[in-house]
Short mmCIF file of C-alpha atoms in Angstrom, two decimals:
data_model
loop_
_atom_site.label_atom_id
_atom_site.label_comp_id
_atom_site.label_asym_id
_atom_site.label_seq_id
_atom_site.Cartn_x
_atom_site.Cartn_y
_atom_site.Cartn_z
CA UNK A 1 42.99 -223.02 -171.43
CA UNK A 2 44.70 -226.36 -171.88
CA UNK A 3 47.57 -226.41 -169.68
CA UNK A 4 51.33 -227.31 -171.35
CA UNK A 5 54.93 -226.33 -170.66
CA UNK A 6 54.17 -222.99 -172.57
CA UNK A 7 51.36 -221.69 -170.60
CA UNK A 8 52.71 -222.84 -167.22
CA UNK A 9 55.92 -220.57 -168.17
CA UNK A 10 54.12 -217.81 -168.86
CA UNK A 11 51.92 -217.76 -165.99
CA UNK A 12 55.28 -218.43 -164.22
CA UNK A 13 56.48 -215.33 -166.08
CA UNK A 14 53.89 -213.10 -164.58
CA UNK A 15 55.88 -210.85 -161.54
CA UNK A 16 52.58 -209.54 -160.45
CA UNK A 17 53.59 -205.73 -160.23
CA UNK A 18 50.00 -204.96 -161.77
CA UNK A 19 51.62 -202.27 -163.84
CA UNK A 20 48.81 -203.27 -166.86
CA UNK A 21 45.92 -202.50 -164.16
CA UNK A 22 47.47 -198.96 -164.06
CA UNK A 23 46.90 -198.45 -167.75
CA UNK A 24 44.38 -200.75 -169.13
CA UNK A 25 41.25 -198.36 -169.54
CA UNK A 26 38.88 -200.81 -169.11
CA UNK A 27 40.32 -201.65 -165.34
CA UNK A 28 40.62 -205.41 -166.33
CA UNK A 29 41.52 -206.79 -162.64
CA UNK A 30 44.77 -208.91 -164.10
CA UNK A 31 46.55 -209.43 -160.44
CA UNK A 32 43.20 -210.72 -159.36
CA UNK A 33 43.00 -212.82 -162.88
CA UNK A 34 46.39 -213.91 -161.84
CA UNK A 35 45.74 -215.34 -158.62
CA UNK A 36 42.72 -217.52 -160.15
CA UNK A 37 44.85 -218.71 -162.43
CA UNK A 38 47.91 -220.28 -160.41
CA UNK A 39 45.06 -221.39 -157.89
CA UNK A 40 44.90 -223.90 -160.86
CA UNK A 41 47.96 -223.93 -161.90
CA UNK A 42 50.44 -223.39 -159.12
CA UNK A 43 53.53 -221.68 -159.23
CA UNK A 44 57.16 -223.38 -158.68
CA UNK A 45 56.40 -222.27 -154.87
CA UNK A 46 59.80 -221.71 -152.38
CA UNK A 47 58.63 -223.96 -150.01
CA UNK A 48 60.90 -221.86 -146.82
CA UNK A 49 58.34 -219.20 -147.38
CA UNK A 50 55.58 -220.81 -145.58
CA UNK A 51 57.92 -220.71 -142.32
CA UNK A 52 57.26 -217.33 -141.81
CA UNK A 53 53.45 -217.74 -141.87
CA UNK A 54 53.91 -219.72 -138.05
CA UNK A 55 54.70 -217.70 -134.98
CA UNK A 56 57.16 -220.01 -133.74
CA UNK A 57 58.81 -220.95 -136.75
CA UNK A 58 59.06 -216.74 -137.10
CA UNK A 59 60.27 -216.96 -133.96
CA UNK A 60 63.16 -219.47 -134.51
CA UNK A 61 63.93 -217.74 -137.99
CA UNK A 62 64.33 -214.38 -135.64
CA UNK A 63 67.06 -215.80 -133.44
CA UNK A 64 68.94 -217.31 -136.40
CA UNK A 65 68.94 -214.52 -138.83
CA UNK A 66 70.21 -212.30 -135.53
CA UNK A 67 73.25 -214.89 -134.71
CA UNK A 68 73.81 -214.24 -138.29
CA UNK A 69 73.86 -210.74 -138.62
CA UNK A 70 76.13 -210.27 -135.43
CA UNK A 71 78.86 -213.13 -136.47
CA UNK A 72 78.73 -211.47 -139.86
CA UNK A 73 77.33 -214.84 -141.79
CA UNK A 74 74.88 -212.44 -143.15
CA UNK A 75 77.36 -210.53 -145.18
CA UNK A 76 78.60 -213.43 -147.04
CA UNK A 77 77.84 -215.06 -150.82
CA UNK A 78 74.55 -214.38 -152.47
CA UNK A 79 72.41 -216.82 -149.71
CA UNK A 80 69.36 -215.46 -148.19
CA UNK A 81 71.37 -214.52 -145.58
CA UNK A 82 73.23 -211.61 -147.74
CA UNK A 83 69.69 -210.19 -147.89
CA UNK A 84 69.51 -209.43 -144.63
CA UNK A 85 70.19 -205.72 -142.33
CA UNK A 86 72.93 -204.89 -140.62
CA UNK A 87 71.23 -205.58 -137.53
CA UNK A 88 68.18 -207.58 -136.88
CA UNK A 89 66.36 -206.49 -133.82
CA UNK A 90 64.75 -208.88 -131.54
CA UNK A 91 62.79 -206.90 -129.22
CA UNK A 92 59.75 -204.62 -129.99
CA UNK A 93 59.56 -201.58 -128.48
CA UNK A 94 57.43 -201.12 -125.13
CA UNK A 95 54.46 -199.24 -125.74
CA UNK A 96 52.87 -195.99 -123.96
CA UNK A 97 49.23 -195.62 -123.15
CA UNK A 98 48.96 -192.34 -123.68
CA UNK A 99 47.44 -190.88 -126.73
CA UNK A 100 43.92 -189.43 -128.22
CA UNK A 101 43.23 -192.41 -130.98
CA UNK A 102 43.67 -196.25 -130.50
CA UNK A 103 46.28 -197.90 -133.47
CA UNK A 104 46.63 -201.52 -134.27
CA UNK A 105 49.56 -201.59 -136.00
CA UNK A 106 49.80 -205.20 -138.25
CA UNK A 107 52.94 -206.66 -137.77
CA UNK A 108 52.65 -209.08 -140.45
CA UNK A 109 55.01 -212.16 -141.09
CA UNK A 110 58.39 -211.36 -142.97
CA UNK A 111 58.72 -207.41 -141.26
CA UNK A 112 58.04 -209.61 -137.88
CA UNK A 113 60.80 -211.59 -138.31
CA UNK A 114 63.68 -209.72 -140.22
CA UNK A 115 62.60 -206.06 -139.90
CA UNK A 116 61.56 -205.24 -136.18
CA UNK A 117 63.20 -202.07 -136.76
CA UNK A 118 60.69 -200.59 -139.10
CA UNK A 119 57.82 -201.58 -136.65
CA UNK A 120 59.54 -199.95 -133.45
CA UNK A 121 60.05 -196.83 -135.82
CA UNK A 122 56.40 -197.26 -137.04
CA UNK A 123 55.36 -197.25 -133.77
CA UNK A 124 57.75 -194.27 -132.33
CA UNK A 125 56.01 -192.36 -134.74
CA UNK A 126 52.33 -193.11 -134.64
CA UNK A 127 52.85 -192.31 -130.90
CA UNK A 128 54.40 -188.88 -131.49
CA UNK A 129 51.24 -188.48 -133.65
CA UNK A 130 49.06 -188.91 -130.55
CA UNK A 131 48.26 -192.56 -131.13
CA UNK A 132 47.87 -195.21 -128.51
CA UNK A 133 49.70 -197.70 -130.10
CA UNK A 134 48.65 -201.57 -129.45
CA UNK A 135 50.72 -204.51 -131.27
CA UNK A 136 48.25 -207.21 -133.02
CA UNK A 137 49.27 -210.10 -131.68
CA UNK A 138 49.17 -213.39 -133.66
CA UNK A 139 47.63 -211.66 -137.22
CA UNK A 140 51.15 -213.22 -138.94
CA UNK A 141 50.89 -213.68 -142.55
CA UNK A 142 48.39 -211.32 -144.24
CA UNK A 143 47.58 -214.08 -147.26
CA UNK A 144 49.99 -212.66 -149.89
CA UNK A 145 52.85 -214.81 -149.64
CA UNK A 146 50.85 -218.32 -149.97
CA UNK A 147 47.67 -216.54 -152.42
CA UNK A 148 50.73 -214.94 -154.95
CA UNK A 149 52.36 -218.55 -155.50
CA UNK A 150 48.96 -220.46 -156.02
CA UNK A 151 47.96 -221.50 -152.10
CA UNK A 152 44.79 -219.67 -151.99
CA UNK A 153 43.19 -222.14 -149.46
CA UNK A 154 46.04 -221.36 -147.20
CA UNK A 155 45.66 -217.65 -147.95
CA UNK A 156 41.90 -217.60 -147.47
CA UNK A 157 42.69 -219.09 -144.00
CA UNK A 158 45.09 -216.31 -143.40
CA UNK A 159 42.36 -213.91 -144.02
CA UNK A 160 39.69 -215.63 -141.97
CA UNK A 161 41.89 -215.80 -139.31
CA UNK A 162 43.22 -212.70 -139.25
CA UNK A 163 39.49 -211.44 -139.79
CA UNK A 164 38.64 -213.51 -136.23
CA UNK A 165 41.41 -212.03 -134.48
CA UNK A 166 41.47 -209.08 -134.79
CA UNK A 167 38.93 -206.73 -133.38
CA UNK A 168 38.33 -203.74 -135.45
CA UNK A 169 36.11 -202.52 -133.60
CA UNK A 170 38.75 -201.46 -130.61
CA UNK A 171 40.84 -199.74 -133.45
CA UNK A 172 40.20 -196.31 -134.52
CA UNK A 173 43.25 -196.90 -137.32
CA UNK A 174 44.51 -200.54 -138.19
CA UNK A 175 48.02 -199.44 -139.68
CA UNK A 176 50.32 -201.75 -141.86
CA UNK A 177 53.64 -200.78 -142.65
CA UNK A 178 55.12 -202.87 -146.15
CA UNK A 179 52.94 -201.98 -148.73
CA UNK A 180 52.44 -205.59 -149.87
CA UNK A 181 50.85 -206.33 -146.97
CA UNK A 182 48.71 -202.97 -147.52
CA UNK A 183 47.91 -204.08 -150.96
CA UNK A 184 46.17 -207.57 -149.60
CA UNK A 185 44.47 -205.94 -146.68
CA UNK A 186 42.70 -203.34 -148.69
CA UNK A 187 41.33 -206.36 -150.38
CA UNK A 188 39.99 -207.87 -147.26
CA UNK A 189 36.46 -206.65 -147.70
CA UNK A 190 35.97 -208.04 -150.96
CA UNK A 191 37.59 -211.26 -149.48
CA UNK A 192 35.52 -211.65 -146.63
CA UNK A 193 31.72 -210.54 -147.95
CA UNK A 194 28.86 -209.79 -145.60
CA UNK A 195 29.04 -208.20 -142.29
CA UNK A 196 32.59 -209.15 -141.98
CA UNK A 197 33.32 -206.88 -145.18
CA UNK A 198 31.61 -203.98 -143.74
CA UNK A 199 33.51 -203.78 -140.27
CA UNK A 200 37.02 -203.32 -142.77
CA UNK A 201 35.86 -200.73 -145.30
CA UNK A 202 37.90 -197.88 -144.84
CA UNK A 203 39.68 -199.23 -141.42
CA UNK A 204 42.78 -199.85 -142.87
CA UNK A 205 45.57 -197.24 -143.86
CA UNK A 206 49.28 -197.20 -144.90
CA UNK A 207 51.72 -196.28 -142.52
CA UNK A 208 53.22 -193.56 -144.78
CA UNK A 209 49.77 -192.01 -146.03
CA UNK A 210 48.28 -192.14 -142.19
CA UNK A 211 51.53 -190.27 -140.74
CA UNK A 212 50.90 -187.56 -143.65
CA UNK A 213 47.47 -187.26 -142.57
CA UNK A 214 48.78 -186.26 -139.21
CA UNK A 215 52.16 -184.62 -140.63
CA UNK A 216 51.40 -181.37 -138.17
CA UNK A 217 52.38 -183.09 -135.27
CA UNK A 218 55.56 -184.76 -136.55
CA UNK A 219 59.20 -181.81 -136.81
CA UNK A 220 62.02 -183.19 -137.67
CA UNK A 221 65.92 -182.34 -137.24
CA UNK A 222 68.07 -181.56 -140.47
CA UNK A 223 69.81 -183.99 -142.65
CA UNK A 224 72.54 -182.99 -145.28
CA UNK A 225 72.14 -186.07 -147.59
CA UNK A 226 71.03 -187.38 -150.76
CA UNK A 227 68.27 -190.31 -150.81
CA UNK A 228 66.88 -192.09 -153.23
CA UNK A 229 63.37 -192.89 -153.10
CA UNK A 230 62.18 -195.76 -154.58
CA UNK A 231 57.98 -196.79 -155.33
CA UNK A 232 57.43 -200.59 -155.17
CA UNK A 233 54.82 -202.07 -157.62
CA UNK A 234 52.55 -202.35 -154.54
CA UNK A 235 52.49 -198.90 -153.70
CA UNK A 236 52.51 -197.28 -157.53
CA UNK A 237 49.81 -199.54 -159.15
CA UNK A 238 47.92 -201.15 -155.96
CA UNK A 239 47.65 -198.49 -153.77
CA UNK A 240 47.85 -195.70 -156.31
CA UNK A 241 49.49 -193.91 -153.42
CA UNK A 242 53.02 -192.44 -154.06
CA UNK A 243 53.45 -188.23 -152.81
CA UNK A 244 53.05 -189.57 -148.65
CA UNK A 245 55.79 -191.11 -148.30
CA UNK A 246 57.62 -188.08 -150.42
CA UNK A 247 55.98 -185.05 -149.01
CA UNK A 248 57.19 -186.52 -145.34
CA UNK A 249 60.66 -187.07 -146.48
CA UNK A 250 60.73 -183.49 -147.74
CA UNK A 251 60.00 -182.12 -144.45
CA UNK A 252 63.43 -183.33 -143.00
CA UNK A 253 65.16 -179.94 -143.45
CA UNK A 254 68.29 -180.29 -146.08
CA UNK A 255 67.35 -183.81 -147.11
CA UNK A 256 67.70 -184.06 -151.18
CA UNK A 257 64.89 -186.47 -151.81
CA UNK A 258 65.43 -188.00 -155.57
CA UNK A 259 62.75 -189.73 -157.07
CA UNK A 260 63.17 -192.91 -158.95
CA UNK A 261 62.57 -192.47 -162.81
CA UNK A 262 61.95 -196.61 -162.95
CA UNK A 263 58.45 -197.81 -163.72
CA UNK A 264 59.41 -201.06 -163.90
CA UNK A 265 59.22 -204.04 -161.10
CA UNK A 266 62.90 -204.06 -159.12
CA UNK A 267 62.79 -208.23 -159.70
CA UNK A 268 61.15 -209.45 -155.59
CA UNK A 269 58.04 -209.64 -156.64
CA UNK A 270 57.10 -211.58 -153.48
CA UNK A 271 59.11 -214.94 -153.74
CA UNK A 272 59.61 -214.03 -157.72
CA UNK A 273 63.08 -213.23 -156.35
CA UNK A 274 64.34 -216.72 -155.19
CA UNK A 275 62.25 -218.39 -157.46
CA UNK A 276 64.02 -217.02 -160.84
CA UNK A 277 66.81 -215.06 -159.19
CA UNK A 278 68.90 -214.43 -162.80
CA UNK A 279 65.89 -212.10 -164.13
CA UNK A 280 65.52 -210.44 -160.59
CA UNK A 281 68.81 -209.56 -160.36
CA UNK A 282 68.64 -208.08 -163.99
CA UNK A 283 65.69 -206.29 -163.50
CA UNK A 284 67.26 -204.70 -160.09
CA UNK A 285 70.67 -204.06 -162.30
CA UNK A 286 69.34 -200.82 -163.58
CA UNK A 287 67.88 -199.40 -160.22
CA UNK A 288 71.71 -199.99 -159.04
CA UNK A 289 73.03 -198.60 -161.91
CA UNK A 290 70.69 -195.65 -161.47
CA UNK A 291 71.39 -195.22 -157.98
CA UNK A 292 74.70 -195.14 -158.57
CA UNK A 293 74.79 -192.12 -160.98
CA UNK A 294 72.20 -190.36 -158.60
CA UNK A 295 74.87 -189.32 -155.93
CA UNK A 296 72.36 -190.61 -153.24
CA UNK A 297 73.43 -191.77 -149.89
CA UNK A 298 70.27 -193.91 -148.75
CA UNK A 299 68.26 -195.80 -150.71
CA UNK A 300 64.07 -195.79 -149.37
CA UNK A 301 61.57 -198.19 -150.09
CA UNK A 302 58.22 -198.96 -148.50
CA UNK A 303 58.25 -202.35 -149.24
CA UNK A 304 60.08 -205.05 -146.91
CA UNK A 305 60.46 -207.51 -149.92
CA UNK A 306 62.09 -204.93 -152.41
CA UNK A 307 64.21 -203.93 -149.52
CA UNK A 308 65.65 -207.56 -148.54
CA UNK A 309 66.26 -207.72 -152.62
CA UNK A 310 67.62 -204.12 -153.21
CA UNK A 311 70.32 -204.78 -150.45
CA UNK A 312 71.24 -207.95 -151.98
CA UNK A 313 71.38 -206.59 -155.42
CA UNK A 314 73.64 -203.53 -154.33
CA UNK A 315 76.07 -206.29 -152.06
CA UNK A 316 76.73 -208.54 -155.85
CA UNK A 317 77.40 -205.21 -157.00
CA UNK A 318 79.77 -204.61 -154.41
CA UNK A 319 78.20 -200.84 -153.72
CA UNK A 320 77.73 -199.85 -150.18
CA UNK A 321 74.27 -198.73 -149.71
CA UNK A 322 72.13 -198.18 -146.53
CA UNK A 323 68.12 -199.51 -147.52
CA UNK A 324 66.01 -198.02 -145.44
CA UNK A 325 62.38 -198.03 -144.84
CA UNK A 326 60.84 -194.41 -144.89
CA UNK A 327 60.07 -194.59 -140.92
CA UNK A 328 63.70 -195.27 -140.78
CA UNK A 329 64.83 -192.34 -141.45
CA UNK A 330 61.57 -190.23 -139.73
CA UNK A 331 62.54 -191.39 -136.79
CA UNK A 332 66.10 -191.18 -136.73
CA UNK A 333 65.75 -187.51 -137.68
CA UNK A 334 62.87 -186.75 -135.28
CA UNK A 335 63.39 -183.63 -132.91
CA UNK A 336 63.60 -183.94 -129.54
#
């Protein structure tokens, strides 16, 4: 294929949600397809992105989305910044050593920087779950962010080096909490080839679908609200892996879990967001429009780049919404 303004725009066009995979019966792999294709011709890139792929520059970005979130900055106009919690948390949380299985949980690159929350939470709960938690220090970027806009040598070098780092073998579990992070490690064997492809076969697991695999341990205190739960692209048509995450909401007493009816992508689609933010925005329009008919309290999404959109979309909208990550709200209702 020749390439002209036409075929770059449709390439462009592409948001990557891999809905076709989930109902083309001849399992074409399109994302894969996809990838191979802006490897040749790259997408309009957002060159900030590649800041949170460097544990310094992560780092830096920490301190100055938290000085923004406490003077209030991050409430204001439709910047990057309006994207952002309520609070951003600086420190992780200390670790025990006490538990029956050893869990690496992957901190990856954007939830490392904007959303230590959800990995303290994580981590509460994998320990309640009788893990021995350990942080994996330095794995950053998983590869998605630089192989989704075109950068596969950078993204291969993610992968190698993550691959290096990280020792597998001292891991009963290697957990990963935003599903588009999930989504590119579950790909890591076919990536890597060889030995190295053997030692991550079936090593790696979803936050949500490990904690329901060890739901008996977890109880949880009441909660008389309505949430909205919402299935990113990664988790519907990737990891083919939606009841978890719903099954452990349900076991908060009281709590009115309400499925979203969309199918469609919300409009992050990794960088897809910033990069054409007028159809983002629509495409999130009618996820805020259905939210707001639903009577929900709390939004839910397993996916820290739908989140940082979602919140966005509902602050232009000027509805007051709370987006949480599922561990969120596990942990906040957790007995005892």
């Amino acid at each position: 294929m020749e390439s002209s303004p036409a075929s770059q725009a449709r390439l462009d066009g592409c948001l990557l949600c891999r809905a076709c995979e989930s109902v083309c019966p001849a399992r074409v792999p399109f994302g894969h397809l996809m990838d191979q294709a802006r490897e040749r011709w790259p997408a309009r890139g957002v060159w900030w992105s590649r800041l949170f792929c460097s544990t310094a520059s992560r780092s830096l970005l920490r301190f100055g989305f938290w000085l923004a979130a406490v003077s209030g900055l991050a409430r204001i106009g439709q910047s990057l910044l309006a994207l952002l919690p309520e609070a951003v948390v600086l420190q992780r949380k200390r670790l025990s050593k006490a538990g029956s299985l050893e869990v690496g949980l992957f901190t990856g690159c954007v939830s490392d920087a904007v959303d230590r929350a959800t990995l303290n939470d994580a981590a509460t709960l994998l320990e309640r779950c009788g893990a021995r938690v350990a942080w994996i220090e330095g794995s950053g970027c998983c590869g998605a962010l630089d192989r989704h806009q075109g950068n596969v040598a950078n993204a291969d070098a993610h992968v190698r080096g993550n691959a290096a780092r990280i020792d597998l073998h001292a891991f009963d579990r290697l957990v990963s909490v935003a599903t588009g992070c999930a989504a590119e490690l579950m790909d890591y064997p076919q990536m890597l080839g060889g030995e190295g492809a053997a030692a991550w076969e079936d090593k790696h697991c979803e936050v949500m679908a490990y904690l329901a695999s060890r739901q008996e341990k977890l109880s949880f205190r009441p909660l008389r609200k309505a949430v909205m739960l919402h299935h990113p692209c990664s988790a519907r048509n990737v990891l083919r892996e939606t009841t978890s995450t719903a099954h452990l909401l349900r076991k908060i007493p009281d709590l009115n879990v309400i499925e979203s009816r969309s199918v469609q992508c919300c409009g992050a689609a990794g960088v897809t967001m910033f990069r054409t933010p007028q159809t983002a925005r629509s495409l999130a329009d009618d996820l805020v429009e259905e939210f707001s008919r639903s009577g929900a309290e709390v939004l839910v999404t397993s996916n820290i780049g739908c989140a940082l959109h979602l919140r966005g979309a509902f602050r232009a909208a000027g509805v007051n919404v709370a987006v949480k990550h599922p561990v969120n709200l596990l942990r906040e209702q957790l007995r005892d």
